[in-house]
Amino acid sequence: MASVLARLRELEVATRPEHPDLTAALARRWEELPAHVKTRSQMLGRRTAGCEGTHGVFPRCNLACTPCYHSREANRVRTDGEHTVHEVERQMAYLRAERGPGQNAQLIGGEVTLLEADDHAAALRAMIDHGRKPMSLSHGDFDYDYLQALALDPATGEPRFAHLSFAGHFDSMMYGRRGIKAPESEPALNPHRARFCEMFARLEAEHGVTHYLAHNMTVTPANVDQVPQVIRDCRDMGFRMFSFQPAAFIGNTSRWKHEYREFSTDEVWRRIEQGAGARLHPDGFQIGDPRCNRTAYGAYCGDRYVPLLDEDDERDARVLDDFVAAFGGMDFAAPPAILAARVVRGLARHPRAIASAAGWGRRFAARAGGPGALVRRRPRAITYVMHAFMDADKVKPAWELLRRGELSEEPAIRETQERLQACSYAMAHPDSDELVPACAQHSVLDPEENVRLQEQLPLRELPMARG
Ligand code: SF4
């Protein structure tokens, strides 16, 4: 009887739109957010607790980027599967306890594919087991054999994951890639971008393992004008997200090569819009501070990019209000019966979302060229993101003051503090019981952490960038 009751209770929780731990975590996050980001379209604290990333796991990389956000010591640390899995386990357990289930987490460090495929798989499994949705961040310079070994259980040859998410980092400031040691331009990397996508398409065709691929690119004065072309050339390759990071002065100072503040983030965003071939609507959804993040959701219907929400249309703003009121942080990736029950319960708590969604559907179809256009040209969702990390010389003092509970009077440091307080990309520190913004991790904590790791995991051979 007790076990039946426990099972019923489990089912009741599983079919709630939001897991109660997530409800509590979102409420805490909303409470902590600074007033300037508590807007109607803010998703932090209402739909998501924010993105997460690992740290101190496998800092070494075999390519050389300019800039590189890792400290100089990173390449003196051995990539070690046992250490990685242990650390990932600890960090993910902390994130699950602090932020509830269903959050996106990046398996990130130096280069993830320097891990043995089984260790990489064990790290992803630990993330999934702690309720994270993992994405591996890689330079993409690995072979199909590695991908297959990651995806398949070596004992049975059957898939050990139904789905894999990867972010491939490709830009012309990365040196040492096989076959293109020093790219002369962004288009020169297109065959490598295509090859990356083709490996995942092959994995799906041969083993049924689906994928989500993001394209990451650092933007500097050397390649900013090539951003539109990169998008035009690559948007049909299979990437579902294009994320651009205007370079910041963080990490290894010997890898700073350009005057990164020559252009504004507005200028980068304009280039992204040129490439997308449409005006983007990043104010439809806000994720943290807009000085850090802009995210535009939408879909191509043929060549036409259709925003998910029109940021100028009050009716679309109401759709978002209704969606959040009905579903909050609901995880839509669930088995069909559980998902159906969650949707029904969500709509029951806010029935207006039904009419609201119907109106939105009509407007979306009209923007796409009419219902016929949607049928003829099945929409392909693509998300455009710009994430602007901050310079270490601002982050260090801002973070140190914040930890003492002080706000700076100096405008640039105060702005940095505001952004850190609204951070949407956190790293877990179970020992000090803290969630640390990635900017503070890279600017303040990485150097000490990598010195410690260098002693704990010394290299067995000299580090070399691949050439
Ligand atoms: S504070 Fe840094 S890590 Fe956090 S969202 Fe802003 S730019 Fe990203």
CSV table of C-alpha atoms and ligand atoms in Angstrom, one decimal:
chain,number,residue,atom,x,y,z
A,1,MET,CA,0.0,0.0,0.0
A,2,ALA,CA,2.8,2.4,1.0
A,3,SER,CA,4.5,1.7,-2.3
A,4,VAL,CA,1.3,2.4,-4.3
A,5,LEU,CA,0.9,5.7,-2.5
A,6,ALA,CA,4.5,6.6,-3.1
A,7,ARG,CA,4.1,5.8,-6.8
A,8,LEU,CA,0.9,7.9,-7.0
A,9,ARG,CA,2.7,10.7,-5.3
A,10,GLU,CA,5.6,10.4,-7.8
A,11,LEU,CA,3.1,10.5,-10.7
A,12,GLU,CA,1.4,13.5,-9.3
A,13,VAL,CA,4.8,15.4,-9.1
A,14,ALA,CA,5.9,14.1,-12.6
A,15,THR,CA,2.7,15.4,-14.2
A,16,ARG,CA,2.9,18.9,-12.6
A,17,PRO,CA,3.9,21.5,-15.2
A,18,GLU,CA,6.8,22.4,-12.9
A,19,HIS,CA,8.7,20.2,-10.5
A,20,PRO,CA,8.3,21.7,-7.0
A,21,ASP,CA,12.1,22.0,-6.6
A,22,LEU,CA,12.2,24.0,-9.8
A,23,THR,CA,9.3,26.2,-8.6
A,24,ALA,CA,11.3,27.0,-5.5
A,25,ALA,CA,14.6,27.6,-7.4
A,26,LEU,CA,12.8,29.9,-9.9
A,27,ALA,CA,11.2,31.9,-7.1
A,28,ARG,CA,14.7,32.3,-5.4
A,29,ARG,CA,16.3,33.4,-8.7
A,30,TRP,CA,13.6,35.9,-9.4
A,31,GLU,CA,13.9,37.3,-5.8
A,32,GLU,CA,17.7,37.7,-6.3
A,33,LEU,CA,17.5,39.4,-9.7
A,34,PRO,CA,18.3,43.1,-9.7
A,35,ALA,CA,15.3,45.4,-10.4
A,36,HIS,CA,16.5,46.5,-13.8
A,37,VAL,CA,16.1,43.1,-15.4
A,38,LYS,CA,12.7,42.2,-13.8
A,39,THR,CA,10.9,42.9,-17.0
A,40,ARG,CA,7.8,41.4,-18.5
A,41,SER,CA,9.9,39.3,-21.0
A,42,GLN,CA,12.5,38.2,-18.5
A,43,MET,CA,12.8,34.4,-18.5
A,44,LEU,CA,15.3,34.0,-15.6
A,45,GLY,CA,13.4,33.1,-12.5
A,46,ARG,CA,10.2,32.5,-14.5
A,47,ARG,CA,11.0,29.9,-17.2
A,48,THR,CA,14.6,29.0,-16.4
A,49,ALA,CA,17.1,29.2,-13.6
A,50,GLY,CA,19.7,30.0,-16.3
A,51,CYS,CA,22.4,28.0,-18.1
A,52,GLU,CA,25.1,26.1,-16.4
A,53,GLY,CA,28.7,25.1,-17.2
A,54,THR,CA,31.3,22.9,-15.7
A,55,HIS,CA,34.7,24.2,-14.6
A,56,GLY,CA,38.0,22.7,-13.4
A,57,VAL,CA,37.4,19.5,-15.2
A,58,PHE,CA,39.5,19.2,-18.4
A,59,PRO,CA,41.1,22.7,-19.0
A,60,ARG,CA,43.5,21.5,-21.7
A,61,CYS,CA,42.9,22.1,-25.4
A,62,ASN,CA,44.9,21.1,-28.5
A,63,LEU,CA,44.0,24.1,-30.6
A,64,ALA,CA,45.1,27.7,-29.9
A,65,CYS,CA,42.5,30.4,-29.9
A,66,THR,CA,43.1,34.2,-29.9
A,67,PRO,CA,41.7,35.1,-27.5
A,68,CYS,CA,41.5,32.0,-25.2
A,69,TYR,CA,39.4,32.5,-22.1
A,70,HIS,CA,41.5,29.9,-20.2
A,71,SER,CA,44.4,30.9,-18.0
A,72,ARG,CA,47.9,30.2,-19.1
A,73,GLU,CA,48.2,27.2,-16.8
A,74,ALA,CA,45.2,25.4,-18.5
A,75,ASN,CA,47.4,23.6,-21.0
A,76,ARG,CA,49.7,22.3,-18.3
A,77,VAL,CA,46.9,20.1,-16.8
A,78,ARG,CA,46.4,16.5,-17.9
A,79,THR,CA,43.0,15.5,-19.2
A,80,ASP,CA,41.9,12.9,-16.8
A,81,GLY,CA,38.6,10.9,-17.1
A,82,GLU,CA,38.4,9.9,-13.5
A,83,HIS,CA,38.9,13.4,-12.3
A,84,THR,CA,36.4,14.8,-14.8
A,85,VAL,CA,33.6,12.4,-14.0
A,86,HIS,CA,34.1,12.9,-10.2
A,87,GLU,CA,34.0,16.7,-10.5
A,88,VAL,CA,31.1,16.7,-12.9
A,89,GLU,CA,29.2,14.5,-10.5
A,90,ARG,CA,29.8,16.9,-7.6
A,91,GLN,CA,29.0,20.0,-9.5
A,92,MET,CA,25.8,18.6,-11.1
A,93,ALA,CA,24.6,17.3,-7.7
A,94,TYR,CA,25.0,20.8,-6.3
A,95,LEU,CA,23.2,22.3,-9.3
A,96,ARG,CA,20.3,19.9,-9.0
A,97,ALA,CA,19.9,20.8,-5.3
A,98,GLU,CA,20.2,24.5,-5.9
A,99,ARG,CA,18.4,24.9,-9.2
A,100,GLY,CA,16.0,22.0,-9.6
A,101,PRO,CA,15.8,19.7,-12.6
A,102,GLY,CA,15.6,20.3,-16.4
A,103,GLN,CA,18.2,23.0,-16.8
A,104,ASN,CA,20.7,23.3,-19.7
A,105,ALA,CA,24.3,22.6,-18.7
A,106,GLN,CA,27.4,22.7,-20.8
A,107,LEU,CA,30.1,20.1,-20.5
A,108,ILE,CA,32.8,22.7,-21.0
A,109,GLY,CA,36.5,23.1,-20.2
A,110,GLY,CA,39.3,22.9,-22.6
A,111,GLU,CA,38.5,20.4,-25.4
A,112,VAL,CA,35.9,17.8,-24.4
A,113,THR,CA,37.0,15.3,-27.1
A,114,LEU,CA,40.4,14.9,-25.5
A,115,LEU,CA,38.5,12.8,-22.9
A,116,GLU,CA,38.3,9.1,-23.8
A,117,ALA,CA,34.8,8.5,-25.4
A,118,ASP,CA,33.7,6.4,-22.4
A,119,ASP,CA,34.7,9.1,-19.9
A,120,HIS,CA,32.9,11.7,-22.0
A,121,ALA,CA,29.9,9.5,-22.0
A,122,ALA,CA,30.1,9.0,-18.2
A,123,ALA,CA,30.3,12.7,-17.7
A,124,LEU,CA,27.2,13.2,-19.8
A,125,ARG,CA,25.4,10.4,-18.0
A,126,ALA,CA,26.2,12.1,-14.6
A,127,MET,CA,24.7,15.3,-15.9
A,128,ILE,CA,21.5,13.6,-17.1
A,129,ASP,CA,21.2,11.7,-13.9
A,130,HIS,CA,21.2,15.0,-12.0
A,131,GLY,CA,18.4,16.4,-14.2
A,132,ARG,CA,20.6,18.4,-16.5
A,133,LYS,CA,20.3,18.7,-20.3
A,134,PRO,CA,23.9,18.4,-21.3
A,135,MET,CA,25.6,20.0,-24.3
A,136,SER,CA,29.3,19.2,-25.1
A,137,LEU,CA,31.4,22.1,-26.2
A,138,SER,CA,34.0,21.2,-28.7
A,139,HIS,CA,36.2,22.7,-31.4
A,140,GLY,CA,34.7,20.1,-33.7
A,141,ASP,CA,38.0,18.7,-34.8
A,142,PHE,CA,37.4,15.0,-34.1
A,143,ASP,CA,36.4,12.0,-36.2
A,144,TYR,CA,33.2,10.0,-36.7
A,145,ASP,CA,34.8,7.0,-34.9
A,146,TYR,CA,35.0,9.1,-31.7
A,147,LEU,CA,31.4,10.3,-32.1
A,148,GLN,CA,30.2,6.8,-32.6
A,149,ALA,CA,32.2,5.5,-29.6
A,150,LEU,CA,30.6,8.3,-27.5
A,151,ALA,CA,27.1,7.5,-28.6
A,152,LEU,CA,27.2,3.7,-28.5
A,153,ASP,CA,27.5,1.4,-25.5
A,154,PRO,CA,30.7,-0.6,-26.1
A,155,ALA,CA,29.2,-3.7,-24.5
A,156,THR,CA,26.1,-3.9,-26.7
A,157,GLY,CA,26.8,-1.7,-29.7
A,158,GLU,CA,23.4,-0.1,-29.1
A,159,PRO,CA,23.0,3.7,-28.5
A,160,ARG,CA,23.6,4.7,-24.9
A,161,PHE,CA,22.1,8.1,-25.6
A,162,ALA,CA,19.0,8.8,-27.6
A,163,HIS,CA,20.1,12.3,-28.3
A,164,LEU,CA,23.3,14.3,-28.2
A,165,SER,CA,23.8,18.1,-28.1
A,166,PHE,CA,27.0,19.7,-29.2
A,167,ALA,CA,28.3,23.2,-29.6
A,168,GLY,CA,31.0,23.4,-32.3
A,169,HIS,CA,33.3,26.3,-31.9
A,170,PHE,CA,34.6,27.5,-35.4
A,171,ASP,CA,36.3,30.7,-36.2
A,172,SER,CA,39.3,31.9,-38.0
A,173,MET,CA,41.1,32.9,-34.8
A,174,MET,CA,41.6,29.2,-33.9
A,175,TYR,CA,45.0,27.8,-34.9
A,176,GLY,CA,46.0,24.2,-35.3
A,177,ARG,CA,42.9,22.5,-36.7
A,178,ARG,CA,43.7,19.5,-38.8
A,179,GLY,CA,43.8,20.4,-42.5
A,180,ILE,CA,43.6,24.2,-41.9
A,181,LYS,CA,46.3,25.1,-39.4
A,182,ALA,CA,45.8,28.9,-39.8
A,183,PRO,CA,42.5,29.8,-41.5
A,184,GLU,CA,42.8,32.8,-43.7
A,185,SER,CA,39.1,33.6,-43.6
A,186,GLU,CA,35.8,32.3,-42.2
A,187,PRO,CA,34.6,30.8,-45.5
A,188,ALA,CA,37.8,28.7,-45.5
A,189,LEU,CA,36.4,26.9,-42.5
A,190,ASN,CA,33.1,26.0,-44.1
A,191,PRO,CA,34.1,22.5,-45.2
A,192,HIS,CA,35.1,21.8,-41.5
A,193,ARG,CA,31.7,23.2,-40.3
A,194,ALA,CA,29.9,21.0,-42.9
A,195,ARG,CA,31.9,17.9,-41.9
A,196,PHE,CA,31.0,18.5,-38.2
A,197,CYS,CA,27.3,18.5,-39.1
A,198,GLU,CA,27.6,15.6,-41.5
A,199,MET,CA,29.0,13.4,-38.7
A,200,PHE,CA,25.9,13.9,-36.6
A,201,ALA,CA,23.6,13.4,-39.6
A,202,ARG,CA,25.4,10.1,-40.2
A,203,LEU,CA,25.1,9.0,-36.6
A,204,GLU,CA,21.4,9.6,-36.8
A,205,ALA,CA,21.0,7.8,-40.1
A,206,GLU,CA,23.1,4.8,-38.9
A,207,HIS,CA,22.1,4.6,-35.2
A,208,GLY,CA,19.0,6.7,-34.7
A,209,VAL,CA,20.7,9.1,-32.3
A,210,THR,CA,19.2,12.5,-32.8
A,211,HIS,CA,21.2,15.7,-32.3
A,212,TYR,CA,21.0,19.5,-31.6
A,213,LEU,CA,24.0,21.4,-32.9
A,214,ALA,CA,25.0,25.0,-32.1
A,215,HIS,CA,27.6,27.0,-33.9
A,216,ASN,CA,29.8,29.2,-31.7
A,217,MET,CA,32.0,31.9,-33.0
A,218,THR,CA,34.2,34.5,-31.3
A,219,VAL,CA,34.0,37.9,-33.0
A,220,THR,CA,36.9,40.2,-33.2
A,221,PRO,CA,37.8,43.1,-35.5
A,222,ALA,CA,39.5,40.5,-37.8
A,223,ASN,CA,36.2,38.6,-38.6
A,224,VAL,CA,33.3,40.9,-37.6
A,225,ASP,CA,32.6,41.7,-41.2
A,226,GLN,CA,32.4,38.1,-42.1
A,227,VAL,CA,29.6,37.3,-39.7
A,228,PRO,CA,26.8,37.7,-42.3
A,229,GLN,CA,28.5,35.4,-44.7
A,230,VAL,CA,29.1,32.7,-42.1
A,231,ILE,CA,25.4,32.7,-41.3
A,232,ARG,CA,24.3,32.6,-45.0
A,233,ASP,CA,26.8,29.9,-45.8
A,234,CYS,CA,26.1,27.7,-42.8
A,235,ARG,CA,22.4,28.1,-41.9
A,236,ASP,CA,21.4,25.0,-44.0
A,237,MET,CA,24.2,22.8,-42.7
A,238,GLY,CA,22.3,21.5,-39.8
A,239,PHE,CA,23.0,24.0,-37.0
A,240,ARG,CA,20.0,24.9,-34.9
A,241,MET,CA,21.7,27.8,-33.1
A,242,PHE,CA,24.2,30.4,-34.1
A,243,SER,CA,25.9,32.0,-31.1
A,244,PHE,CA,28.3,34.8,-31.4
A,245,GLN,CA,30.7,36.0,-28.6
A,246,PRO,CA,32.3,39.4,-29.1
A,247,ALA,CA,35.8,38.8,-27.8
A,248,ALA,CA,36.7,40.0,-24.3
A,249,PHE,CA,40.0,40.6,-22.5
A,250,ILE,CA,39.8,37.5,-20.3
A,251,GLY,CA,42.1,34.5,-19.8
A,252,ASN,CA,45.5,34.0,-21.3
A,253,THR,CA,47.0,37.5,-21.9
A,254,SER,CA,49.5,36.2,-24.4
A,255,ARG,CA,46.5,35.2,-26.6
A,256,TRP,CA,45.0,38.8,-26.8
A,257,LYS,CA,45.6,39.8,-30.4
A,258,HIS,CA,43.3,42.6,-31.3
A,259,GLU,CA,41.7,45.8,-30.0
A,260,TYR,CA,38.4,44.0,-29.1
A,261,ARG,CA,36.6,47.2,-28.2
A,262,GLU,CA,36.8,48.6,-31.7
A,263,PHE,CA,33.1,47.8,-32.3
A,264,SER,CA,30.0,47.8,-30.2
A,265,THR,CA,27.7,44.8,-29.5
A,266,ASP,CA,25.1,46.7,-31.5
A,267,GLU,CA,27.3,46.5,-34.5
A,268,VAL,CA,27.8,42.7,-34.1
A,269,TRP,CA,24.0,42.3,-33.8
A,270,ARG,CA,23.5,44.2,-37.0
A,271,ARG,CA,25.9,41.8,-38.8
A,272,ILE,CA,23.9,38.9,-37.4
A,273,GLU,CA,20.7,40.4,-38.7
A,274,GLN,CA,22.3,40.9,-42.1
A,275,GLY,CA,23.2,37.2,-42.2
A,276,ALA,CA,19.9,36.1,-40.9
A,277,GLY,CA,18.2,38.1,-43.7
A,278,ALA,CA,15.7,39.6,-41.3
A,279,ARG,CA,15.1,41.9,-38.4
A,280,LEU,CA,15.5,39.8,-35.2
A,281,HIS,CA,13.4,40.3,-32.1
A,282,PRO,CA,15.6,39.8,-29.1
A,283,ASP,CA,13.3,41.8,-26.8
A,284,GLY,CA,10.6,39.2,-27.2
A,285,PHE,CA,12.4,37.1,-24.6
A,286,GLN,CA,15.0,38.5,-22.3
A,287,ILE,CA,17.5,36.1,-20.6
A,288,GLY,CA,19.4,38.0,-17.9
A,289,ASP,CA,20.9,41.4,-18.7
A,290,PRO,CA,20.5,42.5,-22.4
A,291,ARG,CA,24.1,43.8,-22.2
A,292,CYS,CA,25.2,40.2,-21.7
A,293,ASN,CA,22.7,38.3,-23.9
A,294,ARG,CA,20.5,38.7,-26.8
A,295,THR,CA,18.5,35.7,-27.9
A,296,ALA,CA,16.2,35.7,-30.9
A,297,TYR,CA,14.0,32.6,-31.5
A,298,GLY,CA,12.4,32.0,-34.8
A,299,ALA,CA,12.2,29.7,-37.8
A,300,TYR,CA,13.0,29.8,-41.5
A,301,CYS,CA,10.0,29.1,-43.7
A,302,GLY,CA,11.8,28.8,-47.0
A,303,ASP,CA,14.2,31.8,-47.0
A,304,ARG,CA,12.0,33.9,-44.8
A,305,TYR,CA,13.0,34.2,-41.1
A,306,VAL,CA,9.9,34.4,-38.9
A,307,PRO,CA,10.3,35.5,-35.3
A,308,LEU,CA,8.6,33.4,-32.7
A,309,LEU,CA,7.4,36.5,-31.0
A,310,ASP,CA,7.1,40.0,-32.6
A,311,GLU,CA,8.7,42.2,-29.9
A,312,ASP,CA,6.5,45.2,-31.1
A,313,ASP,CA,3.2,43.4,-30.8
A,314,GLU,CA,1.4,43.7,-27.5
A,315,ARG,CA,-0.6,40.5,-28.3
A,316,ASP,CA,2.6,38.5,-28.6
A,317,ALA,CA,3.8,39.9,-25.2
A,318,ARG,CA,0.5,38.7,-23.7
A,319,VAL,CA,1.1,35.2,-25.3
A,320,LEU,CA,4.3,35.0,-23.3
A,321,ASP,CA,2.5,36.2,-20.1
A,322,ASP,CA,-0.1,33.5,-20.6
A,323,PHE,CA,2.5,30.8,-21.5
A,324,VAL,CA,4.5,31.5,-18.4
A,325,ALA,CA,1.4,31.6,-16.2
A,326,ALA,CA,0.3,28.2,-17.6
A,327,PHE,CA,3.6,26.4,-17.9
A,328,GLY,CA,6.3,28.3,-16.0
A,329,GLY,CA,9.5,26.3,-16.3
A,330,MET,CA,7.8,23.2,-17.6
A,331,ASP,CA,10.1,20.7,-19.3
A,332,PHE,CA,8.5,19.8,-22.7
A,333,ALA,CA,11.1,17.0,-23.2
A,334,ALA,CA,9.1,14.2,-21.5
A,335,PRO,CA,7.5,10.9,-22.5
A,336,PRO,CA,4.2,11.6,-24.5
A,337,ALA,CA,1.8,10.6,-21.7
A,338,ILE,CA,3.6,12.6,-19.0
A,339,LEU,CA,3.9,15.6,-21.4
A,340,ALA,CA,0.1,15.4,-22.2
A,341,ALA,CA,-0.7,15.4,-18.5
A,342,ARG,CA,1.6,18.4,-17.8
A,343,VAL,CA,0.0,20.3,-20.7
A,344,VAL,CA,-3.5,19.6,-19.5
A,345,ARG,CA,-2.6,20.6,-15.9
A,346,GLY,CA,-0.9,23.7,-17.2
A,347,LEU,CA,-3.9,24.8,-19.3
A,348,ALA,CA,-6.2,24.0,-16.4
A,349,ARG,CA,-4.4,26.5,-14.1
A,350,HIS,CA,-4.4,29.2,-16.8
A,351,PRO,CA,-7.1,28.4,-19.5
A,352,ARG,CA,-6.6,31.7,-21.2
A,353,ALA,CA,-3.4,30.3,-22.7
A,354,ILE,CA,-5.5,28.3,-25.1
A,355,ALA,CA,-7.1,31.2,-26.9
A,356,SER,CA,-3.8,33.1,-26.6
A,357,ALA,CA,-1.9,30.3,-28.4
A,358,ALA,CA,-4.5,30.1,-31.1
A,359,GLY,CA,-4.2,33.8,-31.8
A,360,TRP,CA,-0.4,33.5,-31.8
A,361,GLY,CA,-0.6,30.6,-34.3
A,362,ARG,CA,-2.6,32.7,-36.7
A,363,ARG,CA,-0.2,35.6,-36.5
A,364,PHE,CA,2.9,33.3,-36.9
A,365,ALA,CA,1.3,31.7,-40.0
A,366,ALA,CA,0.6,35.2,-41.4
A,367,ARG,CA,4.2,36.3,-40.8
A,368,ALA,CA,5.4,33.2,-42.6
A,369,GLY,CA,3.3,33.9,-45.7
A,370,GLY,CA,0.1,32.2,-44.7
A,371,PRO,CA,-0.9,28.6,-43.7
A,372,GLY,CA,-0.1,27.3,-47.2
A,373,ALA,CA,3.5,28.6,-46.9
A,374,LEU,CA,3.9,26.7,-43.6
A,375,VAL,CA,2.6,23.5,-45.2
A,376,ARG,CA,4.7,23.9,-48.4
A,377,ARG,CA,7.9,24.9,-46.6
A,378,ARG,CA,8.1,23.2,-43.2
A,379,PRO,CA,9.6,25.8,-40.7
A,380,ARG,CA,13.1,25.1,-39.5
A,381,ALA,CA,13.8,26.5,-36.1
A,382,ILE,CA,17.0,28.5,-35.8
A,383,THR,CA,18.0,30.6,-32.8
A,384,TYR,CA,20.4,33.5,-32.9
A,385,VAL,CA,22.4,34.4,-29.8
A,386,MET,CA,25.0,37.0,-28.9
A,387,HIS,CA,26.7,36.6,-25.6
A,388,ALA,CA,29.1,39.3,-24.6
A,389,PHE,CA,31.5,38.3,-21.9
A,390,MET,CA,33.1,41.1,-19.9
A,391,ASP,CA,36.8,42.1,-19.5
A,392,ALA,CA,38.7,40.7,-16.6
A,393,ASP,CA,39.9,44.1,-15.4
A,394,LYS,CA,36.3,45.1,-14.6
A,395,VAL,CA,35.1,41.7,-13.4
A,396,LYS,CA,37.8,41.2,-10.8
A,397,PRO,CA,37.0,44.3,-8.7
A,398,ALA,CA,33.2,44.1,-9.4
A,399,TRP,CA,33.1,40.4,-8.2
A,400,GLU,CA,35.3,41.1,-5.1
A,401,LEU,CA,33.1,43.9,-4.0
A,402,LEU,CA,29.9,41.9,-4.6
A,403,ARG,CA,31.3,39.1,-2.4
A,404,ARG,CA,31.7,41.6,0.4
A,405,GLY,CA,28.1,42.8,-0.2
A,406,GLU,CA,29.3,46.2,-1.6
A,407,LEU,CA,28.1,48.1,-4.6
A,408,SER,CA,30.7,50.2,-6.4
A,409,GLU,CA,30.2,54.0,-7.0
A,410,GLU,CA,32.4,53.7,-10.1
A,411,PRO,CA,30.0,53.5,-13.1
A,412,ALA,CA,31.9,50.9,-15.1
A,413,ILE,CA,32.3,48.6,-12.1
A,414,ARG,CA,28.7,49.2,-11.0
A,415,GLU,CA,27.5,48.2,-14.5
A,416,THR,CA,29.6,45.1,-14.3
A,417,GLN,CA,28.1,44.2,-10.9
A,418,GLU,CA,24.6,44.7,-12.3
A,419,ARG,CA,25.4,42.2,-15.1
A,420,LEU,CA,27.0,39.7,-12.7
A,421,GLN,CA,23.9,39.9,-10.4
A,422,ALA,CA,21.7,39.1,-13.4
A,423,CYS,CA,24.0,36.5,-14.8
A,424,SER,CA,22.4,33.7,-16.8
A,425,TYR,CA,25.4,31.4,-17.0
A,426,ALA,CA,26.6,30.0,-13.7
A,427,MET,CA,29.2,27.5,-12.5
A,428,ALA,CA,28.8,25.4,-9.4
A,429,HIS,CA,31.2,25.6,-6.4
A,430,PRO,CA,29.9,23.0,-3.9
A,431,ASP,CA,32.8,23.6,-1.5
A,432,SER,CA,32.1,27.3,-0.9
A,433,ASP,CA,28.3,26.8,-1.5
A,434,GLU,CA,28.3,29.3,-4.4
A,435,LEU,CA,27.1,29.7,-7.9
A,436,VAL,CA,29.6,31.8,-9.8
A,437,PRO,CA,29.0,33.7,-13.1
A,438,ALA,CA,31.2,32.4,-15.9
A,439,CYS,CA,32.8,35.8,-16.2
A,440,ALA,CA,34.0,35.7,-12.6
A,441,GLN,CA,35.0,32.0,-13.0
A,442,HIS,CA,37.3,32.9,-16.0
A,443,SER,CA,38.6,36.2,-14.7
A,444,VAL,CA,39.1,35.4,-11.0
A,445,LEU,CA,38.9,31.7,-10.2
A,446,ASP,CA,40.3,29.9,-13.2
A,447,PRO,CA,43.9,30.9,-12.7
A,448,GLU,CA,44.1,29.6,-9.1
A,449,GLU,CA,42.1,26.5,-10.0
A,450,ASN,CA,44.3,25.6,-12.9
A,451,VAL,CA,47.5,26.0,-10.7
A,452,ARG,CA,46.0,23.5,-8.3
A,453,LEU,CA,45.0,21.2,-11.1
A,454,GLN,CA,48.5,21.4,-12.6
A,455,GLU,CA,49.8,19.9,-9.4
A,456,GLN,CA,47.1,17.4,-9.1
A,457,LEU,CA,47.1,16.3,-12.7
A,458,PRO,CA,50.6,17.0,-14.1
A,459,LEU,CA,51.1,16.4,-17.8
A,460,ARG,CA,52.9,13.2,-18.8
A,461,GLU,CA,54.2,14.9,-22.0
A,462,LEU,CA,54.8,18.4,-23.1
A,463,PRO,CA,51.7,20.3,-24.2
A,464,MET,CA,51.6,21.1,-27.9
A,465,ALA,CA,49.1,22.8,-30.0
A,466,ARG,CA,48.2,20.5,-32.9
A,467,GLY,CA,49.9,21.4,-36.1
B,1,SF4,S1,27.8,38.1,-16.3
B,1,SF4,FE1,29.3,37.2,-17.8
B,1,SF4,S2,28.8,35.0,-17.8
B,1,SF4,FE2,27.1,36.0,-16.8
B,1,SF4,S3,25.6,36.4,-18.4
B,1,SF4,FE3,26.9,38.2,-18.3
B,1,SF4,S4,28.5,37.9,-19.8
B,1,SF4,FE4,27.6,35.9,-19.4
